[in-house]
Short mmCIF file of C-alpha atoms in Angstrom, two decimals:
data_model
loop_
_atom_site.label_atom_id
_atom_site.label_comp_id
_atom_site.label_asym_id
_atom_site.label_seq_id
_atom_site.Cartn_x
_atom_site.Cartn_y
_atom_site.Cartn_z
CA MET A 197 -0.37 -7.23 -33.13
CA GLY A 198 -1.57 -4.53 -32.90
CA ASP A 199 0.66 -2.07 -30.69
CA ALA A 200 2.90 -4.42 -28.85
CA SER A 201 5.35 -6.55 -28.59
CA LEU A 202 6.72 -10.23 -28.92
CA MET A 203 10.25 -11.22 -28.89
CA GLY A 204 11.98 -14.70 -28.85
CA THR A 205 14.78 -16.02 -25.51
CA PRO A 206 16.19 -18.55 -24.43
CA HIS A 207 14.16 -17.75 -21.22
CA GLY A 208 10.39 -17.32 -23.13
CA PRO A 209 8.84 -14.99 -25.18
CA ILE A 210 8.39 -11.44 -23.55
CA VAL A 211 5.74 -10.07 -24.72
CA VAL A 212 5.93 -5.89 -24.21
CA ALA A 213 2.60 -3.65 -24.46
CA PRO A 214 1.07 -0.40 -23.64
CA GLU A 215 -1.64 0.32 -20.66
CA GLU A 216 -1.65 3.61 -20.10
CA TYR A 217 -1.76 6.93 -22.06
CA ARG A 218 -1.45 10.07 -22.71
CA SER A 219 -2.68 13.30 -25.13
CA SER A 220 0.16 14.86 -26.98
CA ALA A 221 0.21 18.64 -28.13
CA ASP A 222 -1.56 17.68 -31.46
CA GLY A 223 -4.04 15.70 -29.73
CA GLN A 224 -1.59 11.85 -30.65
CA GLU A 225 -2.38 9.63 -27.78
CA LEU A 226 1.52 8.99 -27.25
CA PRO A 227 2.34 5.70 -24.70
CA GLU A 228 2.48 6.63 -20.81
CA VAL A 229 3.40 3.53 -19.21
CA ALA A 230 4.41 -0.19 -21.19
CA THR A 231 4.57 -3.46 -19.24
CA ILE A 232 7.03 -6.22 -19.79
CA TYR A 233 6.17 -9.92 -20.20
CA ALA A 234 8.28 -12.21 -19.64
CA LEU A 235 6.85 -15.59 -19.52
CA ASP A 236 8.31 -19.21 -19.04
CA ALA A 237 9.01 -20.69 -22.13
CA ASP A 238 7.84 -24.20 -21.03
CA THR A 239 4.60 -23.27 -19.01
CA GLY A 240 3.64 -19.95 -20.35
CA GLU A 241 3.47 -18.82 -16.72
CA LEU A 242 5.07 -15.45 -15.87
CA ARG A 243 8.25 -15.24 -14.55
CA TRP A 244 9.27 -11.72 -14.51
CA GLN A 245 7.45 -8.43 -15.15
CA ARG A 246 8.03 -4.67 -15.36
CA SER A 247 6.26 -1.26 -15.57
CA ILE A 248 7.94 1.37 -17.53
CA GLN A 249 7.27 4.89 -17.50
CA PRO A 250 7.65 6.59 -19.87
CA ALA A 251 6.83 3.69 -22.13
CA ALA A 252 8.72 2.39 -24.99
CA LEU A 253 9.13 4.20 -28.18
CA THR A 254 6.90 2.69 -31.16
CA PHE A 255 7.52 2.46 -34.06
CA THR A 256 5.84 0.84 -37.74
CA TRP A 257 7.38 -1.49 -39.22
CA GLY A 258 5.02 -1.95 -42.77
CA SER A 259 1.69 -1.98 -42.30
CA THR A 260 2.42 -3.05 -37.48
CA THR A 261 2.83 -0.40 -35.50
CA SER A 262 5.03 -2.24 -32.90
CA ILE A 263 7.30 -1.40 -29.58
CA ARG A 264 11.42 0.27 -29.98
CA ALA A 265 12.62 -2.98 -28.74
CA VAL A 266 15.39 -5.74 -29.39
CA THR A 267 17.20 -8.51 -27.80
CA SER A 268 20.41 -10.15 -28.20
CA PRO A 269 21.57 -12.70 -30.42
CA ASP A 270 21.26 -14.98 -27.87
CA GLY A 271 18.43 -13.42 -26.31
CA GLU A 272 19.76 -12.91 -22.86
CA TYR A 273 19.32 -8.91 -23.18
CA LEU A 274 15.65 -7.20 -23.79
CA ALA A 275 17.45 -2.77 -24.93
CA LEU A 276 13.93 -0.34 -24.47
CA ALA A 277 13.95 3.06 -26.17
CA LEU A 278 11.43 4.91 -24.59
CA GLN A 279 9.80 7.86 -24.96
CA PRO A 280 11.54 11.39 -25.17
CA GLN A 281 11.41 13.48 -22.32
CA GLY A 282 12.11 17.52 -21.45
CA LEU A 283 11.92 20.75 -23.53
CA GLN A 284 13.86 20.44 -26.76
CA PRO A 285 16.65 18.85 -27.50
CA PRO A 286 15.09 16.22 -26.04
CA VAL A 287 16.17 13.37 -24.12
CA GLN A 288 15.65 9.69 -25.80
CA THR A 289 16.58 7.26 -23.12
CA VAL A 290 17.50 3.57 -23.97
CA VAL A 291 17.54 1.42 -21.13
CA VAL A 292 18.90 -2.31 -21.10
CA LEU A 293 17.26 -5.78 -18.98
CA SER A 294 18.02 -8.98 -18.27
CA SER A 295 15.40 -11.45 -20.35
CA GLY A 296 16.50 -13.73 -17.62
CA THR A 297 15.51 -11.51 -14.27
CA GLY A 298 14.15 -7.97 -15.69
CA GLU A 299 16.77 -6.26 -14.20
CA VAL A 300 18.15 -3.13 -15.36
CA VAL A 301 21.86 -3.71 -16.80
CA ARG A 302 22.35 -0.30 -18.32
CA SER A 303 20.70 3.02 -18.53
CA VAL A 304 21.88 5.92 -21.24
CA GLU A 305 20.77 9.20 -22.77
CA THR A 306 21.65 11.23 -25.14
CA ARG A 307 20.22 14.72 -26.36
CA GLU A 308 20.24 13.86 -30.40
CA ASN A 309 18.00 12.21 -32.81
CA LEU A 310 18.45 8.38 -31.65
CA LEU A 311 18.15 6.53 -35.74
CA GLY A 312 17.94 3.49 -34.14
CA LEU A 313 20.27 0.48 -31.61
CA ALA A 314 20.65 -3.29 -31.67
CA LEU A 315 22.86 -5.15 -29.00
CA THR A 316 25.61 -7.65 -29.68
CA ASP A 317 26.09 -10.35 -26.85
CA ASP A 318 28.10 -8.02 -24.38
CA ALA A 319 27.25 -3.84 -25.34
CA LEU A 320 23.95 -2.21 -26.77
CA VAL A 321 24.96 -0.40 -29.62
CA VAL A 322 23.59 3.10 -29.80
CA GLN A 323 23.31 5.19 -32.87
CA THR A 324 22.61 9.25 -32.79
CA SER A 325 22.38 12.14 -35.08
CA SER A 326 22.27 15.62 -34.88
CA THR A 327 20.46 15.64 -37.62
CA HIS A 328 18.02 12.87 -39.50
CA HIS A 329 20.63 10.56 -41.23
CA PRO A 330 23.51 8.57 -40.56
CA GLU A 331 26.36 11.18 -42.38
CA GLY A 332 27.49 12.97 -40.02
CA GLY A 333 26.11 10.76 -36.81
CA SER A 334 27.76 8.04 -34.64
CA VAL A 335 27.75 4.81 -33.76
CA SER A 336 28.10 4.32 -30.09
CA LEU A 337 29.03 1.72 -27.61
CA TYR A 338 28.79 0.63 -23.87
CA PRO A 339 29.40 -2.52 -22.49
CA LEU A 340 27.34 -3.92 -20.34
CA ALA A 341 29.71 -6.00 -17.63
CA SER A 342 31.02 -2.39 -16.88
CA PRO A 343 27.57 0.30 -16.57
CA LYS A 344 29.51 2.91 -15.82
CA ASP A 345 32.79 1.98 -18.43
CA ALA A 346 32.25 5.16 -21.31
CA ALA A 347 30.64 4.18 -24.04
CA SER A 348 33.12 4.62 -27.32
CA ALA A 349 32.38 5.30 -30.89
CA TRP A 350 33.52 6.37 -34.39
CA PRO A 351 31.78 7.67 -37.59
CA SER A 352 28.54 5.73 -39.25
CA THR A 353 28.39 5.03 -42.62
CA GLY A 354 25.26 3.56 -43.03
CA TRP A 355 21.87 3.47 -41.06
CA LEU A 356 22.41 1.22 -37.81
CA VAL A 357 19.84 -2.29 -38.50
CA GLY A 358 21.37 -4.82 -36.25
CA ALA A 359 23.58 -6.44 -34.98
CA THR A 360 25.29 -10.47 -34.07
CA SER A 361 26.51 -11.61 -31.71
CA GLN A 362 30.20 -9.47 -31.97
CA GLY A 363 29.28 -6.88 -34.95
CA VAL A 364 27.88 -4.14 -36.43
CA ILE A 365 25.14 -4.32 -38.60
CA GLN A 366 24.45 -1.25 -40.84
CA SER A 367 22.61 -0.64 -43.80
CA ALA A 368 23.06 1.86 -47.33
CA THR A 369 19.10 1.75 -47.29
CA ARG A 370 16.93 2.69 -44.28
CA GLN A 371 14.36 0.31 -45.98
CA TRP A 372 14.08 -3.03 -44.36
CA GLU A 373 12.07 -3.94 -47.35
CA PRO A 374 14.11 -2.25 -49.74
CA CYS A 375 13.21 -4.71 -52.50
CA THR A 376 8.86 -6.27 -52.02
CA ALA A 377 8.78 -5.76 -56.04
CA ALA A 378 7.86 -10.13 -55.74
CA PHE A 379 4.83 -9.64 -53.74
CA SER A 380 3.96 -5.98 -54.04
CA GLY A 381 4.35 -4.94 -57.61
CA ASP A 382 7.19 -2.61 -55.79
CA GLU A 383 10.06 -1.43 -57.63
CA CYS A 384 13.67 -3.45 -56.51
CA PHE A 385 16.07 -1.22 -54.82
CA LEU A 386 18.71 -3.63 -53.98
CA SER A 387 20.67 -3.30 -50.38
CA ILE A 388 24.46 -3.30 -48.76
CA VAL A 389 24.79 -4.38 -45.61
CA THR A 390 27.91 -4.92 -44.05
CA ILE A 391 28.89 -5.87 -39.87
CA SER A 392 31.95 -3.85 -38.64
CA ASP A 393 33.65 -3.93 -35.77
CA PRO A 394 32.42 -2.92 -33.18
CA VAL A 395 35.11 -1.16 -30.88
CA THR A 396 36.67 0.20 -34.07
CA GLY A 397 33.97 0.42 -37.13
CA GLN A 398 36.27 -1.51 -39.26
CA VAL A 399 33.87 -2.94 -42.15
CA GLN A 400 34.71 -6.67 -41.17
CA GLN A 401 32.38 -8.24 -43.90
CA THR A 402 30.21 -7.00 -46.94
CA PHE A 403 26.65 -8.94 -48.47
CA ASP A 404 25.07 -6.90 -51.65
CA ARG A 405 21.49 -7.74 -52.90
CA VAL A 406 20.19 -7.82 -49.95
CA THR A 407 16.02 -7.44 -51.09
CA LEU A 408 15.32 -7.97 -46.86
CA ILE A 409 16.82 -6.74 -44.20
CA LEU A 410 14.81 -8.96 -40.95
CA PRO A 411 15.21 -8.96 -37.40
CA SER A 412 17.59 -11.00 -35.10
CA GLY A 413 20.66 -10.29 -37.41
CA VAL A 414 18.98 -11.98 -40.96
CA ILE A 415 18.66 -11.02 -45.04
CA GLU A 416 17.86 -11.74 -47.83
CA ARG A 417 19.38 -11.42 -50.30
CA LEU A 418 19.39 -12.50 -53.75
CA ALA A 419 21.96 -15.58 -55.25
CA ASP A 420 24.96 -13.95 -56.45
CA ASP A 421 24.97 -13.34 -60.43
CA GLN A 422 21.06 -13.63 -60.31
CA MET A 423 18.86 -11.78 -62.02
CA VAL A 424 16.37 -8.93 -59.99
CA PRO A 425 13.06 -10.16 -62.28
CA PRO A 426 10.55 -7.15 -63.02
CA PRO A 427 7.35 -6.21 -60.72
CA ASN A 428 5.09 -9.21 -60.03
CA ASP A 429 6.84 -11.26 -63.16
CA PRO A 430 6.76 -15.08 -62.04
CA ALA A 431 10.14 -15.73 -62.64
CA TRP A 432 10.55 -14.05 -59.09
CA ILE A 433 9.39 -17.79 -57.65
CA THR A 434 12.24 -19.74 -59.71
CA ALA A 435 14.98 -16.61 -59.43
CA ARG A 436 17.87 -18.32 -57.11
CA ARG A 437 16.69 -16.58 -53.38
CA GLU A 438 18.84 -17.25 -50.31
CA LEU A 439 18.23 -17.00 -46.48
CA VAL A 440 21.85 -15.47 -44.55
CA ASN A 441 22.43 -15.74 -40.66
CA LEU A 442 24.97 -13.03 -40.60
CA ASP A 443 25.85 -14.16 -36.71
CA THR A 444 25.68 -17.65 -37.45
CA GLY A 445 26.57 -16.88 -40.78
CA ALA A 446 24.02 -19.77 -41.79
CA THR A 447 23.14 -19.82 -45.28
CA THR A 448 19.99 -20.56 -46.55
CA ASP A 449 17.70 -21.58 -49.65
CA ILE A 450 14.53 -20.07 -49.72
CA THR A 451 13.78 -19.80 -53.89
CA GLY A 452 10.38 -20.21 -54.12
CA TYR A 453 9.56 -18.44 -51.22
CA ARG A 454 8.52 -15.54 -48.58
CA VAL A 455 9.80 -15.62 -45.25
CA SER A 456 7.82 -14.14 -42.08
CA ARG A 457 9.24 -14.15 -38.41
CA ALA A 458 7.85 -16.33 -35.97
CA VAL A 459 8.42 -16.51 -32.04
CA ALA A 460 8.51 -20.08 -30.16
CA PRO A 461 9.18 -21.25 -26.98
CA THR A 462 12.92 -20.49 -26.75
CA GLY A 463 13.29 -17.73 -29.83
CA ASN A 464 12.76 -16.88 -32.96
CA ILE A 465 12.39 -18.96 -35.79
CA TRP A 466 11.92 -18.27 -39.39
CA LEU A 467 7.71 -19.74 -41.47
CA LEU A 468 8.27 -20.31 -45.28
CA SER A 469 5.75 -19.73 -47.51
CA PRO A 470 5.25 -20.99 -50.19
CA LEU A 471 5.10 -17.96 -53.44
CA ALA A 472 3.03 -20.88 -55.81
CA THR A 473 0.08 -21.91 -55.72
CA ALA A 474 -1.87 -24.53 -57.48
CA PRO A 475 -3.60 -23.20 -60.03
CA ASP A 476 -6.13 -25.61 -60.53
CA PRO A 477 -7.80 -28.42 -58.47
CA ASP A 478 -5.52 -30.77 -60.77
CA THR A 479 -2.25 -29.59 -59.58
CA PRO A 480 -0.65 -32.76 -57.76
CA VAL A 481 0.18 -31.56 -53.91
CA SER A 482 3.52 -33.32 -54.47
CA ASP A 483 4.55 -30.55 -57.59
CA LEU A 484 4.17 -27.35 -54.80
CA LEU A 485 6.23 -26.83 -52.46
CA PRO A 486 5.41 -27.61 -48.88
CA PRO A 487 5.26 -24.96 -45.91
CA ALA A 488 8.42 -24.57 -44.36
CA TRP A 489 10.72 -22.98 -41.66
CA THR A 490 14.07 -23.02 -40.74
CA GLY A 491 16.07 -21.90 -37.24
CA PRO A 492 19.17 -20.16 -36.34
CA ASP A 493 21.00 -22.96 -38.25
CA GLY A 494 19.69 -22.47 -41.52
CA THR A 495 18.76 -26.37 -41.27
CA VAL A 496 14.87 -25.96 -43.65
CA SER A 497 12.22 -28.72 -41.40
CA THR A 498 8.76 -29.30 -42.58
CA ASP A 499 8.28 -31.08 -38.11
CA PRO A 500 5.10 -29.33 -36.97
CA VAL A 501 6.74 -26.17 -35.00
CA GLU A 502 4.88 -24.80 -31.28
CA THR A 503 4.87 -20.57 -31.89
CA ILE A 504 3.35 -17.67 -30.09
CA GLU A 505 1.48 -15.61 -30.72
CA PHE A 506 0.63 -12.19 -28.41
CA ASP A 507 -2.61 -10.08 -29.54
CA HIS A 508 -2.81 -6.44 -27.41
CA GLU A 509 -6.42 -4.75 -28.41
CA ARG A 510 -6.46 -1.16 -26.33
CA GLN A 511 -9.71 -0.67 -27.84
CA GLU A 512 -10.78 -3.33 -26.81
CA ASP A 513 -8.87 -3.28 -23.34
CA THR A 514 -8.01 -7.14 -23.79
CA THR A 515 -4.95 -9.47 -24.40
CA ALA A 516 -4.44 -12.82 -25.16
CA LEU A 517 -1.16 -15.26 -25.54
CA THR A 518 -1.71 -18.99 -28.19
CA ARG A 519 0.84 -21.18 -28.22
CA THR A 520 -0.06 -23.39 -31.36
CA THR A 521 1.47 -26.14 -33.21
CA MET A 522 2.11 -25.48 -36.97
CA THR A 523 1.17 -28.51 -38.96
CA MET A 524 3.19 -28.30 -42.66
CA SER A 525 2.01 -29.56 -45.38
CA ALA A 526 1.01 -28.88 -48.68
CA GLU A 527 -2.91 -28.82 -48.71
CA GLY A 528 -2.14 -26.24 -45.98
#
């Protein structure tokens, strides 16, 4: 997807793509202007468009560079961290837009380091620190219904990695993929994730044995009492794992699957790809797990599903939006 970001909302997909660039003092090219395209869920036509300057801050998710942007659990709001501006310490700005209209709902500035941002259904959550670590930093909550109201703040206890409709999600590790041993052979560091009251910071729920933190408040974890297989061990195929939607509470058994996010016309879904493939052509298809997908309710389906993909290639100055019906079958 290049250096663009695609997000699902109930109104339709939203694309954030840099359009103009500038050279920094060290010779790097930084986005100067970014354009937001909001599309209709049914027709794919443009609902609204907005250009922002300075452009949204980029970050690396695994090996993919993306825009630093998040949506609220109900999909009604979009928050963007903009490129820092000014002398040291620079001003870091976060803006919140309505995903339905593109209207600016709230804007927040800070001169501290921005470690994370998230959205509940009615507030912007920002984590800042004078260092590059959450210890000694704070989590601030900015109401969206009353943009002039002051923020409530409390000391952070971990890395801000998301939010539920009414809670703040923090992780003991900064990595979104603390354990990728099943797929890459790396060591496995299990994380602990907490959900806290957004006003007081009091911890309400704790999830341990977390192997992967996904957008939209979804985590993957090893089932309780499940042993951690060694890197690249075939036992990962049968290790009991579950996908947990921290907002809805839905839990999905994903044993034998690898999980990836996809954007459907009206929101995010999770694609389930089998870890095991046929060792030889004589293996019956019925013996293999079929590809599948799941939504916010945690129900696993093998029905065809529509997905949206957006390609933005700056070198060729081309953009493409594709709507595809994925058919789930063991034959591929």
